[in-house]
Each structure stands twice: as structure tokens, then as C-alpha cells.
């Protein structure tokens, strides 16, 4: 008997299920008694026929609730959908009461039965909803009050998911469709976007979720900019292409990433160019564990090369990218021969040996020291790795008859104001001055900052905001170009498919972004209030995040550029341009490289700077120069 009851109740805890049934039985009896008392027929309660009829109706209602699985619903997750089985059971018991009354001639009338039905429906549902909203939710002191931006299908699915999660409490919808304003969707009222600030204040909203996955990136950015002034955290449901299913859950809601603000509508990769550069070829990536190199590897492996050689000086970085790619191939049933090699691009014997052993066809040279302040204080190592490393890669590739070498450059190579930029410009000279013959083609790709790369400003700002500030910006007017790391890697690969030799491919970076505006937006999207340096007071509230200006670092530019002579031509890809810039000839480049090597061997920093200026890099670097790695006369 106990087993049967447990199956019917749908609960493992018979005591809990029996208690819920007992409460509903009590409610139904009380509702019948109240109904007859209201109509002045209390004498019916002494009639055995009336009591028998009432008992039959009550137990019929309970039986239907059991059959409908009503007692399988966990009360803290109950929604208005529970009204369906309750209404069915009450309607059935009311109809049976009417039939019984007519058949046995009792004095219970239509009005009595109507009052009973209404009270029963409201009581059974009301007790559960009251328990859910008052008792259960009050236990959760960290309840998050939510505004949902978008009352469409995605917003309604999110509402259902949030309502089932104990720690969230949806308060209202926001939608820009005028026909929805004032209406109720899923029990929540829909308001116009202009009401956002008032709603946040009125309902003490903690979180605003943008739930319109079908909108364009541009429209999404416009809405996010509008929401920046709300003193609440902003989160988002990804676009349709990012969602793996049609159903939307709380797990799909993610924090705003900077690409949601700075990104642009992605241009799908040209599959023809991707396959031409990669398919069934033997590819090697230097600096394979770095930010750019690792993403190039991820994009390469999708196009299924015959072999992918990961060349990296850092054992740990190599271990990570090799493991990641191995797992990806296994998960996607793709057979690519991955070859991890620990090596230094300054080791010409190692490079030549690898090229020849594996018959490498294409090299993406991404190995470089790239952090401007670090190279300013480690000049010799910066020159050795960036300049002579590139020279060794190019020479080894030519000796081994590698078909294509693609050098990954930077916008900091254009009229550089720091040693790092000058080393990259010198590397461009090395690539441009080498005669491009039938065996080896050498090309270059130049682009600006990528979002999410190691040491970039975005993760730095994230950490500073999480710590409560201050967010440090070097100068109020400093601007930078930004591109997503995946888009940059895809464009580098596609540019390589168009390479003829000696040209510099420039990636369309979009419009430059003021770094202070970036900091301002990131702070506001975390639900905090940015306070500029000039506006700071002695006492800051917990929601305040100060922005302070630290001054330009040594060698840092206010503005970055992509072209030396402002002349470029379009290519078959809409986001890739091509330029041929003047550079010294091979004899001149080699002569300066010899001078540069001697200066590095002698640790003559002033001479290194002078050589980089004299060779024509355009270096504008003044003031003191030093190298904290200088060991002087210790040995």
C-alpha cells in the first residue's frame, strides 16, 4: 500500500506527499463548508446525504490531482501552469456535486457549487504560490532581481528558466515594440526602453539581461550602450549561431564581453582562401603557444592540414596548445598529425632541420617579444629574438625550399616610437628585401591589437574592476585599433593564400577606440559607476570605480597607424588590403644586421638605437635608454 501511494504521489518521501494531500483535503472541505455557510445553508452540514456528497466530490478532486501528477511538482518550482490540473479537478468535482444534488434532491444549489469551485481553485494554488514567493524566496538572502530586455520567444523561455531558479526573481520585461507596451507576458508587464532607469530604481534591479539573440551585432551594441547608464549588471544571451539548441536556459546567460561593445559584424571566412592556404599542406607555426600563434593553430586545424608543427620556446605553453588541439581533433574525429617541438627561432640549425625533416610547405612566423615596456628595458633580447629570429626563420626556409613564409607584424612597426616597433619594422625589411623566387615566397601581415591577447588592456581592466579599481589609463587621448583574436587569425591565413612575395597585407581594423572610453564602458557594464580622475572625492562609494591617468609609458604612442605611405589596394577579401612599401635592398639590410649583431654582442644600447634609426625604420625614440638585463662586468 505504501509503495502504491508513493507511486501515485510521485515522491520518495511519503510523509511529505501525504501531508500535501491532507492539506488539500482540508482546503476542499473548508471551501464547501464556507460556500454553504455564506448562502445561509449551514443546516446542510448536519445532513448525512450532504456530507456524503461533499466527501465524494473532495476525494474525486484529489484523485484527479494524483492522476495528473500534481503532487510530483516541487513547490518551490511551481508556476501558473499548475492551474491546469487544479482547474480540471475542481471542475470535475463541481460537476459531480451538481449531478449528485439533482439525483438525491439535496438543497445544495448552483451558487454554492460556484463559490466552492472558486474558493478551492484560489486556495490550492494560492497556498503553493504563497509558499514559493514568501517562504522559499525569503530564505534566499542573495536573490537577484532581474529585468529582461526582449519579450519575444527567447525572453519568455528565459523567464520560465529564471522562475524555476530559486536565486532569480524576474521583475518586468523591456521591449522596443510599442504594441507590447502595457501588456503582460508570462505574468510580467512589458515596458518601453525609456522606462529602464525608473524600473531599476523602483524594483531595486540587480541584473538586466538582453534576451534578443536574433538581432544584428550593430543593434545589440546600440542597446548595450543605452543600458550602460543603468546601475545594474548587464548580461546577454548570445546570438542564435552561438546557441546550441532552441531552448534558452540560465546557463546561456553570459556576462558582456568587450567584443559585444567593440566588435563588428563578422565576415565569414572565404573557404576557398582557407583551404588553399592549409588543406593537406604541412604547416609550421612559430610561437605556437602565444596568443596569436595559438589562435592561428586553432584556425589552421579546422581546414585539416596534413601536418601541423607547433614550434614553441615555452614548454608549458607548448604543452597547453598541444593538449587542446589533440583533444579537439579527438572530439571532432579529425585526423591531423600534430608535432610539438620545443625550439628557439634563433637556432638556425634546429629550424633548418625541422623544415627539411618534415618537408614543411608553409611557415606562419608568430614568435616574437611584443610587450612594449618590457622590450624597452630588455632591448638586447628584444632585438635578438624579434630581428635575428626572423632572419634565421627566413634563411632556414629558403635553404629548405619552404614554399611560403608569412611574417606576423604589428601596427607598432609604422613610424615606431619604441624599440619593439622598430624591431618589427626591421623584420619587415628582412622579409621584403629577400628576392622572392620560384621556391620560397615571403609575405607579411600587419594588424593592430587583438582582444583577449596576453597582456592586452582588456583583461587588465577586468582585473582592476573586480578589485574595485582604480582602472589605470596612460593618457586621456590614447587610442588603439582592436580586432577579435579569431578574426585576426582567420585573416592572416586567408592573406597567406594571396601571397605573391614582398607585399604587406593590412587587416581592416575598423575605427580606432579611445582607451578611456573603453574603460568607461567596461566599468558601467559591470554595474559600477566610473569616476574620472578630476572628479574623484576623498570618499568613494562601493559602486564607484575610479579611472586614473598614469602618463604614457616609455616608447608608447598616442595613436597607432597601419600604413607607412598611406597607399594600399584592395584584394579579393573585403577586409584585407595590400601595400608595397619601400625598404632597403638586401645588401643594405645585411650590412645593418652585421652592425646590429656587433652592437648586441657588446651590449651597446645607444648604438642599437642609432642603427635602427639609420636603417630607415622611422624610429622616433628619445630620452634615456637602459637595459635591466645588462650584467655589465660581472663576468
XYZ file of C-alpha atoms in Angstrom:
635
model
C 0.000 0.000 0.000
C 2.805 2.367 0.892
C 4.524 1.636 -2.440
C 1.291 2.356 -4.369
C 0.842 5.650 -2.569
C 4.459 6.625 -3.275
C 3.982 5.904 -6.987
C 0.739 7.889 -7.086
C 2.179 10.797 -5.167
C 5.355 10.782 -7.255
C 7.558 11.392 -4.246
C 10.063 9.296 -2.378
C 9.104 10.931 0.890
C 5.655 9.521 1.646
C 5.244 11.742 4.694
C 5.740 14.903 2.643
C 3.359 13.758 -0.112
C 0.710 12.650 2.380
C 0.949 15.997 4.101
C 0.283 17.846 0.818
C -2.760 15.602 0.148
C -4.032 16.133 3.691
C -3.763 19.925 3.323
C -5.687 19.866 0.023
C -8.413 17.642 1.508
C -8.748 20.088 4.376
C -8.896 23.033 1.959
C -11.621 21.427 -0.161
C -13.808 20.561 2.859
C -13.389 24.079 4.248
C -14.290 25.640 0.892
C -17.504 23.564 0.718
C -18.457 24.477 4.284
C -17.738 28.176 3.701
C -19.801 28.135 0.495
C -22.950 26.766 2.187
C -22.493 28.993 5.231
C -22.203 32.104 3.011
C -25.523 31.214 1.376
C -27.207 30.640 4.777
C -27.494 26.860 4.433
C -25.453 25.753 7.431
C -28.149 23.206 8.298
C -26.952 21.117 5.323
C -23.843 20.262 7.304
C -25.943 18.064 9.574
C -27.370 16.100 6.636
C -25.690 12.733 6.060
C -26.536 12.875 2.331
C -24.903 16.304 2.008
C -21.790 15.238 3.902
C -21.540 12.091 1.786
C -21.859 14.148 -1.388
C -19.209 16.641 -0.231
C -16.813 13.805 0.693
C -17.289 12.177 -2.719
C -16.548 15.431 -4.522
C -13.470 16.102 -2.400
C -11.940 12.693 -2.999
C -12.760 12.848 -6.721
C -10.813 16.130 -6.900
C -7.855 14.597 -5.045
C -7.893 11.525 -7.296
C -7.721 13.673 -10.450
C -4.832 15.688 -8.977
C -2.985 12.442 -8.305
C -3.607 11.158 -11.838
C -2.435 14.480 -13.348
C 0.853 14.255 -11.410
C 0.093 17.416 -9.444
C 1.903 16.123 -6.358
C 5.080 15.474 -8.338
C 5.608 19.229 -8.642
C 8.205 20.591 -6.230
C 6.510 23.559 -4.597
C 9.483 25.913 -4.888
C 9.370 25.399 -8.688
C 5.577 25.707 -9.052
C 4.303 28.061 -11.803
C 0.899 29.192 -13.038
C 0.859 26.124 -15.284
C -0.188 24.212 -12.154
C -3.613 25.858 -12.517
C -4.475 23.418 -15.329
C -4.687 20.197 -13.242
C -6.254 22.112 -10.342
C -8.956 23.597 -12.597
C -9.626 20.171 -14.125
C -10.038 18.525 -10.729
C -12.245 21.298 -9.293
C -14.414 21.370 -12.430
C -14.894 17.591 -12.287
C -15.799 17.621 -8.583
C -18.196 20.560 -9.120
C -19.982 18.772 -11.957
C -20.285 15.627 -9.845
C -21.713 17.745 -6.993
C -24.346 19.164 -9.354
C -25.324 15.702 -10.592
C -25.437 14.315 -7.052
C -27.555 17.255 -5.866
C -30.118 16.761 -8.658
C -30.173 12.954 -8.268
C -30.689 12.955 -4.498
C -32.604 16.208 -4.207
C -30.269 17.955 -1.790
C -30.575 21.681 -1.204
C -27.043 22.447 -2.443
C -27.529 24.846 -5.335
C -25.540 26.251 -8.251
C -24.321 29.286 -6.279
C -22.968 27.010 -3.516
C -21.044 24.925 -6.016
C -19.726 28.028 -7.830
C -18.412 29.572 -4.591
C -16.845 26.217 -3.663
C -15.097 25.946 -7.049
C -13.769 29.496 -6.937
C -12.510 29.250 -3.349
C -10.919 25.837 -3.961
C -9.052 26.952 -7.073
C -7.719 30.106 -5.412
C -6.829 28.333 -2.166
C -4.983 25.301 -3.566
C -2.937 27.442 -5.993
C -2.604 30.363 -3.615
C -1.095 28.311 -0.783
C 1.597 26.962 -3.079
C 2.429 30.266 -4.753
C 2.497 31.991 -1.387
C 4.879 29.368 -0.035
C 7.079 29.700 -3.113
C 7.223 33.515 -3.166
C 7.151 34.350 0.543
C 8.691 31.416 2.392
C 11.144 29.866 -0.087
C 12.420 33.086 -1.619
C 12.808 34.813 1.715
C 15.208 32.050 2.675
C 17.462 33.206 -0.148
C 19.075 36.424 1.012
C 21.090 36.689 -2.239
C 18.034 36.797 -4.510
C 18.829 38.535 -7.797
C 16.132 40.825 -9.209
C 16.109 40.707 -12.999
C 14.829 42.868 -15.857
C 14.542 41.031 -19.167
C 15.166 43.120 -22.287
C 13.139 41.428 -25.027
C 9.638 39.992 -24.602
C 9.921 37.636 -27.577
C 10.296 33.877 -27.578
C 13.824 33.979 -26.122
C 12.698 36.328 -23.345
C 9.755 34.079 -22.451
C 11.972 30.993 -22.355
C 14.406 32.849 -20.131
C 11.541 33.919 -17.844
C 10.499 30.289 -17.340
C 14.094 29.288 -16.599
C 14.645 32.171 -14.163
C 11.342 31.468 -12.410
C 12.484 27.902 -11.750
C 15.804 29.043 -10.319
C 15.476 29.953 -6.664
C 18.056 32.742 -6.693
C 16.485 34.796 -9.509
C 13.337 36.895 -9.437
C 12.150 38.336 -12.784
C 10.523 41.728 -12.246
C 9.480 43.047 -15.671
C 10.090 42.996 -19.414
C 11.576 45.789 -21.531
C 10.863 45.814 -25.257
C 11.065 48.415 -28.033
C 7.902 47.122 -29.747
C 5.206 49.674 -28.966
C 2.379 47.160 -29.450
C 3.646 45.197 -26.438
C 3.885 48.118 -24.021
C 1.462 47.771 -21.119
C 0.698 44.138 -21.898
C 1.521 41.204 -19.631
C 3.788 38.399 -20.871
C 4.123 35.355 -18.638
C 2.768 37.354 -15.738
C 5.253 40.228 -16.163
C 4.362 43.659 -17.502
C 6.147 44.961 -20.619
C 7.644 48.470 -20.502
C 9.322 50.752 -23.048
C 13.148 51.092 -23.007
C 12.785 54.681 -21.773
C 11.430 53.283 -18.502
C 14.604 51.301 -17.794
C 16.162 53.713 -15.294
C 12.881 54.104 -13.369
C 12.328 50.328 -13.315
C 15.811 49.666 -11.970
C 15.164 52.130 -9.160
C 11.572 51.026 -8.477
C 12.306 47.293 -8.305
C 15.860 47.581 -6.978
C 17.066 45.585 -10.009
C 20.407 43.798 -9.754
C 20.666 42.378 -13.263
C 19.459 43.297 -16.763
C 19.564 40.524 -19.367
C 19.456 41.300 -23.085
C 17.426 38.398 -24.491
C 17.152 39.093 -28.219
C 19.533 36.602 -29.869
C 18.285 37.320 -33.401
C 19.315 40.998 -33.591
C 22.337 42.224 -35.515
C 25.596 42.982 -33.726
C 25.203 46.688 -34.505
C 21.731 46.809 -32.947
C 22.985 44.843 -29.952
C 25.783 47.371 -29.459
C 23.305 50.267 -29.633
C 21.133 48.695 -26.939
C 24.114 47.899 -24.723
C 25.314 51.487 -24.976
C 21.819 52.644 -23.931
C 21.884 50.280 -20.962
C 25.296 51.493 -19.772
C 23.742 54.180 -17.576
C 21.731 51.652 -15.555
C 23.188 50.986 -12.122
C 22.855 47.251 -12.626
C 24.977 44.499 -14.072
C 24.273 43.820 -17.755
C 24.294 40.299 -19.162
C 23.372 38.865 -22.506
C 22.025 35.831 -24.319
C 24.391 35.015 -27.222
C 23.358 35.205 -30.863
C 21.465 32.350 -32.463
C 24.617 30.955 -34.051
C 26.235 30.721 -30.616
C 23.330 28.820 -29.071
C 23.473 25.059 -29.410
C 19.726 24.491 -29.105
C 16.408 26.283 -29.462
C 15.749 26.228 -25.728
C 17.254 29.001 -23.627
C 18.366 28.407 -20.071
C 20.027 30.439 -17.325
C 23.314 28.770 -18.307
C 23.117 30.557 -21.673
C 23.207 33.957 -19.984
C 26.763 35.278 -20.005
C 28.499 38.475 -18.915
C 29.069 41.164 -21.534
C 32.394 40.644 -23.235
C 34.216 43.559 -24.768
C 33.564 42.237 -28.255
C 29.862 42.966 -27.636
C 30.857 46.646 -27.463
C 33.816 46.868 -29.855
C 33.055 44.008 -32.233
C 31.667 44.251 -35.714
C 29.555 42.019 -37.880
C 31.817 39.106 -38.680
C 32.651 38.346 -42.297
C 32.597 34.573 -42.779
C 35.998 33.209 -43.825
C 36.488 32.688 -47.525
C 36.617 28.901 -47.560
C 38.434 28.946 -50.895
C 41.268 31.005 -49.405
C 41.338 28.999 -46.178
C 41.611 25.651 -47.957
C 44.105 26.964 -50.495
C 46.434 28.005 -47.693
C 46.017 24.954 -45.461
C 44.300 21.869 -46.913
C 46.624 18.828 -46.966
C 49.715 21.009 -46.508
C 52.498 20.684 -43.949
C 52.275 23.793 -41.778
C 54.574 25.082 -39.082
C 53.702 27.877 -36.642
C 56.475 29.538 -34.665
C 55.370 30.905 -31.316
C 52.567 28.324 -31.439
C 51.784 28.734 -27.741
C 51.421 32.519 -27.812
C 48.186 34.482 -28.100
C 48.331 34.939 -31.870
C 50.219 31.740 -32.667
C 47.828 29.511 -30.717
C 44.773 31.021 -32.391
C 46.375 30.600 -35.818
C 46.864 26.928 -34.898
C 43.193 26.598 -33.905
C 42.035 28.075 -37.192
C 44.519 26.040 -39.228
C 43.440 22.708 -37.801
C 39.818 23.301 -38.855
C 40.954 23.228 -42.504
C 42.731 19.896 -41.903
C 46.380 20.226 -42.929
C 48.405 17.060 -43.457
C 50.694 18.023 -40.558
C 50.768 20.889 -38.084
C 54.112 21.534 -36.423
C 53.923 23.519 -33.174
C 57.258 25.302 -32.669
C 57.486 26.999 -29.273
C 60.228 28.016 -26.832
C 57.980 27.727 -23.753
C 57.466 24.117 -22.656
C 54.315 24.959 -20.683
C 52.729 26.982 -23.489
C 53.504 24.154 -25.924
C 52.011 21.590 -23.551
C 48.770 23.573 -23.307
C 48.185 24.174 -27.020
C 49.235 20.639 -27.988
C 46.830 19.135 -25.469
C 43.996 21.420 -26.534
C 44.411 20.658 -30.242
C 44.786 16.939 -29.586
C 41.508 16.896 -27.657
C 39.757 18.933 -30.336
C 40.830 16.508 -33.057
C 39.626 13.560 -30.990
C 36.270 15.188 -30.192
C 35.667 16.105 -33.848
C 37.040 12.869 -35.342
C 39.656 14.769 -37.361
C 42.989 13.167 -38.193
C 45.792 15.742 -38.223
C 49.386 14.829 -37.418
C 50.319 17.224 -34.595
C 54.045 17.599 -33.935
C 55.086 19.592 -30.813
C 58.670 20.892 -30.944
C 60.448 22.880 -28.262
C 62.757 25.261 -30.055
C 64.119 28.780 -30.334
C 63.759 30.753 -33.560
C 67.333 31.969 -33.051
C 68.545 28.391 -33.570
C 69.079 28.217 -37.341
C 70.322 24.604 -37.273
C 67.179 23.457 -35.456
C 64.935 25.417 -37.834
C 66.578 24.049 -40.986
C 66.486 20.540 -39.606
C 62.766 20.722 -38.804
C 61.914 22.259 -42.189
C 63.780 19.534 -44.076
C 62.759 16.580 -41.886
C 59.042 17.280 -42.206
C 59.127 18.871 -45.708
C 57.364 21.973 -44.412
C 55.390 23.851 -47.085
C 54.167 26.898 -45.131
C 55.506 28.756 -42.089
C 53.495 31.252 -40.042
C 56.128 33.164 -38.101
C 54.390 34.499 -34.977
C 57.222 34.083 -32.454
C 58.149 37.481 -31.029
C 58.501 39.524 -27.874
C 55.682 42.042 -28.179
C 55.226 43.921 -24.888
C 56.457 47.468 -25.391
C 57.536 48.347 -21.804
C 59.334 45.009 -21.329
C 61.332 45.396 -24.540
C 62.218 48.971 -23.546
C 64.040 47.512 -20.550
C 65.275 44.332 -22.270
C 66.472 45.784 -25.553
C 69.185 43.305 -26.474
C 66.968 40.263 -26.027
C 64.152 42.024 -27.898
C 66.418 42.646 -30.887
C 67.881 39.141 -30.809
C 64.514 37.412 -30.705
C 62.491 39.676 -32.979
C 65.071 40.704 -35.584
C 67.586 37.861 -35.705
C 64.888 35.277 -35.013
C 63.071 36.440 -38.131
C 66.310 36.428 -40.115
C 67.014 32.844 -39.049
C 63.482 31.710 -39.975
C 63.690 33.320 -43.414
C 67.170 31.964 -44.189
C 66.311 28.455 -42.994
C 63.091 28.465 -45.013
C 64.953 29.447 -48.180
C 67.626 26.792 -47.579
C 64.951 24.118 -47.051
C 62.856 25.303 -50.030
C 59.789 26.087 -47.929
C 57.077 27.329 -50.303
C 55.702 30.188 -48.195
C 56.723 32.193 -45.125
C 54.150 34.539 -43.567
C 55.539 37.048 -41.091
C 53.053 38.319 -38.485
C 53.770 42.027 -37.949
C 52.111 44.838 -35.988
C 50.828 48.383 -36.419
C 53.560 49.446 -33.973
C 56.047 48.917 -36.823
C 54.671 52.030 -38.568
C 56.741 55.088 -37.616
C 57.711 53.374 -34.340
C 58.294 55.258 -31.106
C 59.595 52.205 -29.249
C 62.238 49.534 -29.687
C 59.675 46.751 -30.077
C 58.022 48.518 -33.021
C 61.419 49.192 -34.582
C 62.391 45.505 -34.318
C 59.203 44.544 -36.125
C 59.846 47.136 -38.848
C 63.388 45.818 -39.223
C 61.915 42.324 -39.542
C 59.661 43.613 -42.327
C 62.789 44.892 -44.087
C 64.315 41.416 -43.835
C 61.232 39.832 -45.395
C 60.842 42.489 -48.108
C 64.484 42.582 -49.172
C 64.822 38.854 -49.825
C 64.360 38.073 -53.544
C 61.150 36.085 -53.925
C 61.927 33.251 -56.294
C 60.096 30.221 -57.527
C 60.879 28.186 -54.409
C 60.139 30.458 -51.455
C 57.592 33.290 -51.255
C 57.781 35.616 -48.257
C 54.862 37.805 -47.259
C 53.822 39.924 -44.273
C 50.556 40.630 -42.453
C 50.216 43.737 -40.291
C 47.412 44.421 -37.820
C 46.706 46.136 -34.508
C 45.637 44.980 -31.057
C 43.631 41.817 -30.626
C 41.038 41.423 -27.911
C 41.979 38.838 -25.319
C 45.665 38.543 -26.168
C 48.060 38.141 -23.264
C 48.992 41.425 -21.648
C 46.327 43.398 -23.506
C 44.394 46.177 -21.844
C 41.036 44.369 -21.702
C 41.943 41.579 -19.223
C 43.914 44.159 -17.222
C 40.817 46.368 -16.903
C 38.727 43.316 -15.953
C 41.058 42.518 -13.057
C 41.174 46.129 -11.902
C 37.364 46.429 -11.951
C 36.934 43.181 -9.997
C 39.309 44.544 -7.345
C 37.291 47.758 -7.081
C 39.721 49.917 -9.041
C 41.376 52.081 -9.872
C 41.359 51.451 -13.609
C 44.597 52.848 -14.977
C 44.790 54.557 -18.374
C 48.054 56.035 -19.594
C 46.617 59.144 -21.296
C 43.129 60.645 -21.876
C 43.689 60.781 -25.654
C 45.365 57.422 -26.309
C 43.553 55.367 -28.976
C 44.007 51.876 -30.357
C 42.652 49.619 -33.091
C 41.036 46.396 -31.908
C 40.088 43.123 -33.556
C 38.965 39.764 -32.181
C 41.763 37.252 -31.989
C 39.859 34.647 -34.028
C 39.117 37.107 -36.834
C 42.758 38.231 -36.903
C 43.982 34.631 -37.186
C 41.491 33.811 -39.950
C 42.512 36.893 -41.930
C 46.222 36.071 -41.553
C 45.592 32.620 -43.039
C 43.455 33.992 -45.870
C 46.038 36.653 -46.669
C 48.670 33.922 -46.989
C 46.647 32.317 -49.768
C 47.013 35.515 -51.835
C 50.740 35.975 -51.223
C 52.937 36.652 -54.255
C 56.014 37.868 -52.372
C 57.248 41.101 -50.829
C 53.822 42.627 -50.139
C 52.419 43.674 -46.773
C 48.820 42.704 -46.139
C 46.879 45.057 -43.880
C 43.830 43.879 -41.953
C 40.865 46.221 -41.767
C 40.779 47.055 -38.067
C 37.664 49.228 -38.181
C 37.601 52.516 -36.289
C 40.123 53.300 -33.537
C 38.833 53.277 -29.960
C 39.698 55.695 -27.176
C 41.083 53.636 -24.309
C 39.432 55.865 -21.705
C 36.058 55.275 -23.405
C 36.779 51.550 -23.321
C 37.479 51.726 -19.581
C 34.330 53.809 -19.039
C 32.137 51.294 -20.892
C 33.626 48.253 -19.159
C 33.060 49.760 -15.704
C 29.436 50.644 -16.459
C 28.700 47.209 -17.903
C 29.807 45.726 -14.574
C 27.073 47.757 -12.885
C 29.583 50.211 -11.388
C 29.941 53.978 -11.642
C 33.133 55.290 -13.287
C 34.711 58.291 -11.581
C 37.213 60.237 -13.648
C 40.473 61.364 -12.089
C 39.432 65.029 -11.961
C 36.049 64.164 -10.378
C 37.309 61.963 -7.555
C 36.448 62.854 -3.987
C 38.065 61.796 -0.758
C 35.312 59.266 -0.041
C 34.175 56.876 -2.782
C 31.086 54.702 -2.546
C 31.401 50.955 -3.083
C 29.823 51.238 -6.536
C 32.424 53.799 -7.670
C 35.396 52.704 -9.791
C 37.989 55.475 -10.237
C 39.812 55.974 -13.545
C 43.316 57.352 -13.103
C 45.832 58.542 -15.703
C 49.377 57.276 -15.216
C 51.122 59.004 -18.141
C 52.421 57.500 -21.378
C 54.965 54.765 -20.825
C 58.371 54.862 -22.424
C 58.007 54.372 -26.170
C 54.193 54.429 -26.142
C 52.310 56.277 -28.901
C 49.046 58.163 -28.598
C 47.793 56.873 -31.931
C 48.605 53.769 -33.951
C 48.807 53.551 -37.754
C 48.753 50.703 -40.263
C 50.372 52.330 -43.320
C 53.739 53.975 -43.829
C 52.904 55.774 -47.086
C 49.074 55.819 -46.807
C 48.738 53.867 -50.051
C 47.088 50.459 -50.341
C 44.992 48.466 -52.786
C 42.032 46.179 -52.274
C 42.213 42.407 -52.585
C 39.645 39.716 -53.228
C 38.829 39.754 -49.495
C 36.846 42.803 -48.250
C 38.839 43.082 -45.004
C 42.335 42.588 -46.427
C 44.298 45.305 -48.217
C 47.708 45.054 -49.816
C 50.579 47.538 -49.842
C 54.100 47.530 -51.238
C 56.295 49.832 -49.156
C 59.817 50.957 -49.912
C 62.594 49.235 -47.990
C 66.381 48.944 -48.152
C 67.856 46.398 -50.549
C 69.255 43.066 -49.400
C 72.902 44.240 -49.236
C 71.964 47.254 -47.121
C 69.802 45.182 -44.778
C 72.555 42.587 -44.309
C 75.125 45.323 -43.651
C 72.984 46.843 -40.907
C 72.264 43.391 -39.465
C 76.008 42.833 -39.033
C 76.310 46.181 -37.272
C 73.300 45.356 -35.108
C 74.742 41.983 -34.114
C 78.009 43.571 -33.030
C 76.132 46.187 -31.001
C 74.065 43.456 -29.300
C 77.163 41.374 -28.545
C 78.764 44.444 -26.975
C 75.511 45.412 -25.214
C 75.807 48.904 -26.740
C 72.246 50.164 -26.325
C 72.788 53.632 -27.781
C 74.378 52.103 -30.854
C 71.478 49.670 -31.247
C 69.062 52.588 -31.230
C 71.183 54.545 -33.736
C 71.395 51.571 -36.126
C 67.624 51.086 -36.015
C 67.217 54.773 -36.859
C 69.855 54.811 -39.598
C 68.478 51.748 -41.405
C 65.261 53.666 -42.024
C 62.750 52.097 -39.640
C 61.430 55.578 -38.860
C 62.173 55.084 -35.170
C 61.466 58.199 -33.109
C 62.871 57.221 -29.756
C 64.390 59.826 -27.493
C 65.451 60.149 -23.888
C 67.290 57.727 -21.687
C 67.792 54.164 -22.784
C 68.556 51.281 -20.448
C 68.504 47.527 -20.127
C 67.750 45.953 -16.770
C 69.129 42.711 -18.187
C 72.596 44.262 -18.518
C 75.040 42.226 -16.410
C 77.890 44.661 -17.010
C 81.325 43.430 -15.924
C 80.085 40.745 -13.505
C 81.901 38.120 -15.554
